[in-house]
CSV table of C-alpha atoms in Angstrom, one decimal:
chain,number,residue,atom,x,y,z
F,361,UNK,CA,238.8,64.8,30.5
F,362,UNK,CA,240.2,64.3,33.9
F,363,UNK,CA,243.0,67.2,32.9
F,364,UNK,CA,240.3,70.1,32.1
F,365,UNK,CA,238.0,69.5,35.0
F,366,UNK,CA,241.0,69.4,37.8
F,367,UNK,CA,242.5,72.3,36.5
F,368,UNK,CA,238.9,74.4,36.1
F,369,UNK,CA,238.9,74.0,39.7
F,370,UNK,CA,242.3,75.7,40.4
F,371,UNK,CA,241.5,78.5,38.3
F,372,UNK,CA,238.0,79.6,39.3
F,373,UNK,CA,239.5,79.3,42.9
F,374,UNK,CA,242.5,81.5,42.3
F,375,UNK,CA,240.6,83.9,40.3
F,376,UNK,CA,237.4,84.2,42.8
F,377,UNK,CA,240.5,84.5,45.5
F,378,UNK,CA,242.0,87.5,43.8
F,379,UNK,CA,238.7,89.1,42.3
F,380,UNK,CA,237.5,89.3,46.3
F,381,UNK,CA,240.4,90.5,48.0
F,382,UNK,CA,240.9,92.9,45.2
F,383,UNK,CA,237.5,94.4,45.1
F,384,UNK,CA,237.7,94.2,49.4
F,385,UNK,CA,241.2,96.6,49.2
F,386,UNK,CA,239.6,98.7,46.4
F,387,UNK,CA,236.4,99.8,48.6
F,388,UNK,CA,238.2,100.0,51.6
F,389,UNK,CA,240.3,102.4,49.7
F,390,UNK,CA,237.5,104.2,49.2
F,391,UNK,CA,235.8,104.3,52.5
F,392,UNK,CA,239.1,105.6,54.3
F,393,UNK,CA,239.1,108.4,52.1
F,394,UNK,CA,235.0,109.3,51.4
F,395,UNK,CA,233.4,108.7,54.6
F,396,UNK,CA,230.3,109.0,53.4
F,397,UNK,CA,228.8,106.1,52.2
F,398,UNK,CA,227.3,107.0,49.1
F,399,UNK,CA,230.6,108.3,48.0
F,400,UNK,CA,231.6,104.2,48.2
F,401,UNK,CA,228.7,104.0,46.2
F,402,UNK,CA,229.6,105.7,43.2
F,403,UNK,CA,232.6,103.7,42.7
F,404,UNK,CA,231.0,100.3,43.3
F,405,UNK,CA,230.9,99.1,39.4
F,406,UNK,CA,234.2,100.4,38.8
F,407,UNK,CA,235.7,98.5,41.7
F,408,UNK,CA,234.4,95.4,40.1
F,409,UNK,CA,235.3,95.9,36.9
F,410,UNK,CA,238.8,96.7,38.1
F,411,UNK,CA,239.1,93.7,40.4
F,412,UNK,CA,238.1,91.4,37.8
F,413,UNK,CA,240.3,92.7,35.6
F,414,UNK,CA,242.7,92.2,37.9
F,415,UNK,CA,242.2,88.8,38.8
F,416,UNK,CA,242.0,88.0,34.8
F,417,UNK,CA,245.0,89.4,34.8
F,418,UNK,CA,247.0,87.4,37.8
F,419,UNK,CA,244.7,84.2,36.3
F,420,UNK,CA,247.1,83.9,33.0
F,421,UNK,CA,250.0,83.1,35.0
F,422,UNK,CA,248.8,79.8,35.5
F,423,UNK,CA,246.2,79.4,32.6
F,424,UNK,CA,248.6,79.9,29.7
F,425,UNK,CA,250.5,76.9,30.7
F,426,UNK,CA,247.5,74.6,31.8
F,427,UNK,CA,245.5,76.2,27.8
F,428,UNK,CA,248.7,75.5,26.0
F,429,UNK,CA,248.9,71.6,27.4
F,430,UNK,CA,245.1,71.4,26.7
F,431,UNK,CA,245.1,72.4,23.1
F,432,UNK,CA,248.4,70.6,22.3
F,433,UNK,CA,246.6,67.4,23.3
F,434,UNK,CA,243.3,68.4,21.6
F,435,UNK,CA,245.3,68.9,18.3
F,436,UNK,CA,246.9,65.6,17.9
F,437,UNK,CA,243.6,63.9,18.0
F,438,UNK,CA,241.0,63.0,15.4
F,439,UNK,CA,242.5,62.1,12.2
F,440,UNK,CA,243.5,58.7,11.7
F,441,UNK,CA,247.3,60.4,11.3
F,442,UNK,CA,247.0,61.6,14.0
F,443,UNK,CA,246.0,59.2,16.1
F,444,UNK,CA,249.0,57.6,15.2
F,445,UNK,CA,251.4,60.0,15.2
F,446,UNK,CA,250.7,61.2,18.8
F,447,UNK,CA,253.7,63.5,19.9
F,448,UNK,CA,252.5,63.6,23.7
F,449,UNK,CA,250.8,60.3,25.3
F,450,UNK,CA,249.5,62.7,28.4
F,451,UNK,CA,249.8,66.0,30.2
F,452,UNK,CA,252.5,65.4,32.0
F,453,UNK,CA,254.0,64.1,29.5
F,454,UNK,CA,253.7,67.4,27.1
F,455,UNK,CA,254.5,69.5,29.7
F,456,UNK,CA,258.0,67.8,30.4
F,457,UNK,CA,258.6,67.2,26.9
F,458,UNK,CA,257.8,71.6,26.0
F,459,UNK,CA,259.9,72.6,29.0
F,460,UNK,CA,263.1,69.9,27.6
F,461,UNK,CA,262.4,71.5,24.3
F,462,UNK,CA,261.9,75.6,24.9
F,463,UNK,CA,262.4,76.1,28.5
F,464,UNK,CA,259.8,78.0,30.3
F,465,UNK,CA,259.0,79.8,28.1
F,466,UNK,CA,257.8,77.3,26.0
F,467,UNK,CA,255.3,76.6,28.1
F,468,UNK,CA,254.0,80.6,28.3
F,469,UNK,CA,253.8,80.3,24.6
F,470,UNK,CA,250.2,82.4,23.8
F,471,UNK,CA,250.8,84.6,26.9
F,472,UNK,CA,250.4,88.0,25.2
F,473,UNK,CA,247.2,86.9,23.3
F,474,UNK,CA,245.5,85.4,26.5
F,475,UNK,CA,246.3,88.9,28.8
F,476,UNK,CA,244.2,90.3,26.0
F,477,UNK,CA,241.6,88.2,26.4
F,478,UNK,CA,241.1,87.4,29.9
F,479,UNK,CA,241.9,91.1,31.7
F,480,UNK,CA,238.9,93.0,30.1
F,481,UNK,CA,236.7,90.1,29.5
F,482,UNK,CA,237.0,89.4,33.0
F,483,UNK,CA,236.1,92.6,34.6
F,484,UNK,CA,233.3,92.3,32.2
F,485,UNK,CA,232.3,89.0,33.3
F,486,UNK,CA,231.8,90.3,37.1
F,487,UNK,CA,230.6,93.3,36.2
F,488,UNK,CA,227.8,92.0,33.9
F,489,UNK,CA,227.2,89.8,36.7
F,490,UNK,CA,227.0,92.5,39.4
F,491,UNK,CA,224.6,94.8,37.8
F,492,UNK,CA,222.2,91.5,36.6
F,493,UNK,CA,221.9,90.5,40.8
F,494,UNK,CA,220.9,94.6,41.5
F,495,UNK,CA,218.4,94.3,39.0
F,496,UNK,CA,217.1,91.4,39.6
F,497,UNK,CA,217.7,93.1,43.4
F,498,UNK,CA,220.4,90.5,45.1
F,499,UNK,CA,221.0,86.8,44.6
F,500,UNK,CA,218.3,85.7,47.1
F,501,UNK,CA,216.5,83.2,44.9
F,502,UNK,CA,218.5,80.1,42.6
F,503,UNK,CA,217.1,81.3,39.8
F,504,UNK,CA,218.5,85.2,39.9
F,505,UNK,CA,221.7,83.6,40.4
F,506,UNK,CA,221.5,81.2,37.5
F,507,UNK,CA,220.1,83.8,35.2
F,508,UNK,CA,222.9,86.4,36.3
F,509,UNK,CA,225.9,83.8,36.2
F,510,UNK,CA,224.7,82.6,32.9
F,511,UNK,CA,224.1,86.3,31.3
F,512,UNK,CA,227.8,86.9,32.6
F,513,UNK,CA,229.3,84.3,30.7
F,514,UNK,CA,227.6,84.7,27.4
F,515,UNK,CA,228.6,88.6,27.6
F,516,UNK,CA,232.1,88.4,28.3
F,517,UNK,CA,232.5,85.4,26.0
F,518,UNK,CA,231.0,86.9,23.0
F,519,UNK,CA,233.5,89.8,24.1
F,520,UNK,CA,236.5,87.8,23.1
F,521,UNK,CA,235.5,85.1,20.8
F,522,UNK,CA,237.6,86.3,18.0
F,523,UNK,CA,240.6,86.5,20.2
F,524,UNK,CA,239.9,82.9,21.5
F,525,UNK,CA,239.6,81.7,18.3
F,526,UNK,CA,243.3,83.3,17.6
F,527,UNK,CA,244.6,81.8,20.8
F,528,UNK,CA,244.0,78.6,19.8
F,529,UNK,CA,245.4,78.9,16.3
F,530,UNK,CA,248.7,80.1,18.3
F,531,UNK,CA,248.7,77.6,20.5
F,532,UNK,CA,248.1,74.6,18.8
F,533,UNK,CA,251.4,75.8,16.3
F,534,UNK,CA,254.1,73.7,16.1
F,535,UNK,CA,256.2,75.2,18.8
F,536,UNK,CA,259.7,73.9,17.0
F,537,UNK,CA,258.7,75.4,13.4
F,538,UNK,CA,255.4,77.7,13.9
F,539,UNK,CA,253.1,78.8,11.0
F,540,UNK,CA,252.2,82.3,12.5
F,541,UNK,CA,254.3,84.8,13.1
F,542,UNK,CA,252.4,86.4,16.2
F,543,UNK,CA,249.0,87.7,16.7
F,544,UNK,CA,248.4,90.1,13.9
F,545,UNK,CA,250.1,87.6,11.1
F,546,UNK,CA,247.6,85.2,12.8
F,547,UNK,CA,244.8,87.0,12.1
F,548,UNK,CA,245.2,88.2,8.9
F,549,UNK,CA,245.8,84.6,7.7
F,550,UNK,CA,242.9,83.3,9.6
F,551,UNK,CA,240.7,86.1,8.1
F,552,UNK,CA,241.9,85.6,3.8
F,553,UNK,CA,241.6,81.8,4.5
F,554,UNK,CA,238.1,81.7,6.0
F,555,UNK,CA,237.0,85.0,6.0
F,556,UNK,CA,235.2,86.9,9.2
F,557,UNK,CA,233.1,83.7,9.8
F,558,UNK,CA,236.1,81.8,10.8
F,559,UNK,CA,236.2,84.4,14.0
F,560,UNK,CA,232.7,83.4,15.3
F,561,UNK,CA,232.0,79.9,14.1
F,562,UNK,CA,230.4,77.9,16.6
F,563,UNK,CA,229.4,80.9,18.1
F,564,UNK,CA,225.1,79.4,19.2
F,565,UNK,CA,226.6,76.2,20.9
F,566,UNK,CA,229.7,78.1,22.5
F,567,UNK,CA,227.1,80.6,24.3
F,568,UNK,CA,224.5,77.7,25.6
F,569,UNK,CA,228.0,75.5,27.3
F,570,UNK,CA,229.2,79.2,28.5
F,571,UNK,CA,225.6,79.9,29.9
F,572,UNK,CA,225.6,77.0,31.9
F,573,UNK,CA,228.8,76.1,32.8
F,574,UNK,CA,228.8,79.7,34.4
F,575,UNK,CA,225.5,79.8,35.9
F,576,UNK,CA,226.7,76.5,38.0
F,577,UNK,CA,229.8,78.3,38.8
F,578,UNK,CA,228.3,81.4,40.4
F,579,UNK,CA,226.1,79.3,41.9
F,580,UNK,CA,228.8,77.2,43.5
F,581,UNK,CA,230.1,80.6,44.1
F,582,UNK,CA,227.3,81.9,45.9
F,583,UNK,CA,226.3,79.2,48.0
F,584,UNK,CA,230.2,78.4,49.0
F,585,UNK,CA,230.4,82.1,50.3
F,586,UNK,CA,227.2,82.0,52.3
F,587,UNK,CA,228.3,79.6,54.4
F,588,UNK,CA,231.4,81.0,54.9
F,589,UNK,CA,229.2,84.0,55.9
F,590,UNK,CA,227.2,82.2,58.0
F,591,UNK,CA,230.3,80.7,59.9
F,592,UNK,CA,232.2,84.1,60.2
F,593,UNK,CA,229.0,85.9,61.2
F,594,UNK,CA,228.9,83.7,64.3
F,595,UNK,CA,231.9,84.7,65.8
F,596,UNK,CA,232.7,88.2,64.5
F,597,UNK,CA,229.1,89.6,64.7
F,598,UNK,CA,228.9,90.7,60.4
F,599,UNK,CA,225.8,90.9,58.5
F,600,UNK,CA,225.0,88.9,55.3
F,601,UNK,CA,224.6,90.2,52.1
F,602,UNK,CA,221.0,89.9,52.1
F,603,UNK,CA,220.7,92.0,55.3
F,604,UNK,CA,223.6,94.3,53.5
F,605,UNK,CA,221.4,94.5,50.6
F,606,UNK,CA,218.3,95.7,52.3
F,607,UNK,CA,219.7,98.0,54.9
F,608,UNK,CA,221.9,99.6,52.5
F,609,UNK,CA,225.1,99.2,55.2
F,610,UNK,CA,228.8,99.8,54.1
F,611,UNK,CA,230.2,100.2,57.8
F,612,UNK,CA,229.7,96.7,58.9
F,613,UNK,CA,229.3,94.5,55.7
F,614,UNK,CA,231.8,91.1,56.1
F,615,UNK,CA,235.2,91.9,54.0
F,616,UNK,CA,233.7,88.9,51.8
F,617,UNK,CA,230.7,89.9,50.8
F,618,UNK,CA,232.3,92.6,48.4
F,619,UNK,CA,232.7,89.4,46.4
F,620,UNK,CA,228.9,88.8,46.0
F,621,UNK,CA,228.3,91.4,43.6
């Protein structure tokens, strides 16, 4: 338990990191070369989608590792066999025992299948949750955030569901003698054992965890980057998103604001 929720951390703060600056150097792109502020406009969805996409993107060079030690572990457990058979006794322990056995990368075992499913999912993540705050017009109240946070999640994970469910198989192989030969020998196995079902079971429950766990996060999100608002709008004289929002202002809005959206 302790291994999923320190790691979460990491991640959501490496890919908030890179989605922000991202989206930041993408519309300032954009204003250097369209002056006019509605031109920066136009572009504004695309921007996030690409910066999220982006930050997917960089985000698999630490989750693949951090996934593969997760669902190792998760896979020796709940059989009595099992139980008693464990190959690793930790994380640390899997981790030093993969990189003995196959090097690096070992451990970046699942790699291709995860860039598939984290680059677009994520720019579809922040953009589904950029166009719920402008219509439910900016993420003023707890509940527009909650309700756009959670929207986001259940999109983008009903997006890549069937892919997840083919990560997993990879990833919990046998790394010294696997049973798949790669993605598409994955799938078609998966598919004339258990039919389509198998690539959306547990599909109700997965939503509801995905709805809240990412309504908390944007939340978290949110609130973390007011303050840092509030703090840097002391000092260097920027307006905060809500005033951004309501004045319609490009020329003076914070460089992490972009982020909001």
């Amino acid at each position: 338990m302790g291994f999923p929720l320190l790691t979460s951390g990491a991640l959501n703060s490496l890919f908030f990191g890179v989605y922000g600056n991202s989206l930041r150097a993408l519309e300032s792109s954009h204003k250097q070369h369209n002056p006019d502020n509605s031109e920066v406009s136009k572009y504004w969805y695309t921007n996030v989608f690409l910066a999220g996409a982006f930050a997917g993107t960089v985000q698999v060079a630490v989750a693949t590792p951090i996934e593969l030690v997760k669902i190792q572990l998760q896979s020796q457990t709940g059989t009595w066999e099992k139980q008693h058979l464990k190959k690793y006794v930790g994380p640390t322990n899997c981790i030093l025992h993969i990189f003995n056995e196959h090097g690096l990368r070992g451990l970046y075992h699942g790699s291709q299948i995860m860039l598939y499913r984290d680059c677009l999912s994520s720019g579809l993540y922040v953009l589904t949750y950029a166009a719920c705050l402008d219509f439910l017009h900016g993420p003023e109240h707890v509940w527009t955030v909650i309700f756009a946070g959670g929207t986001a999640g259940v999109i983008s994970w009903a997006s890549i569901m069937p892919l997840d469910v083919i990560k997993s198989r990879i990833q919990a192989d046998n790394l010294s003698n696997p049973e798949y030969k790669g993605i598409v020998d994955c799938t078609i196995r998966s598919y004339k054992k258990d039919g389509l079902r198998v690539f959306g079971r547990g599909f109700v429950m997965c939503s509801f965890r995905s709805f809240l766990v990412n309504a908390a996060t944007f939340l978290g999100y949110e609130w973390s980057l007011r303050f840092c608002q509030r703090m840097a709008s002391r000092t260097q004289g920027y307006i905060t998103y809500t005033e951004y929002r309501k004045e319609g202002k490009l020329n003076k809005i914070s460089p992490d604001i972009a982020a909001t959206e």
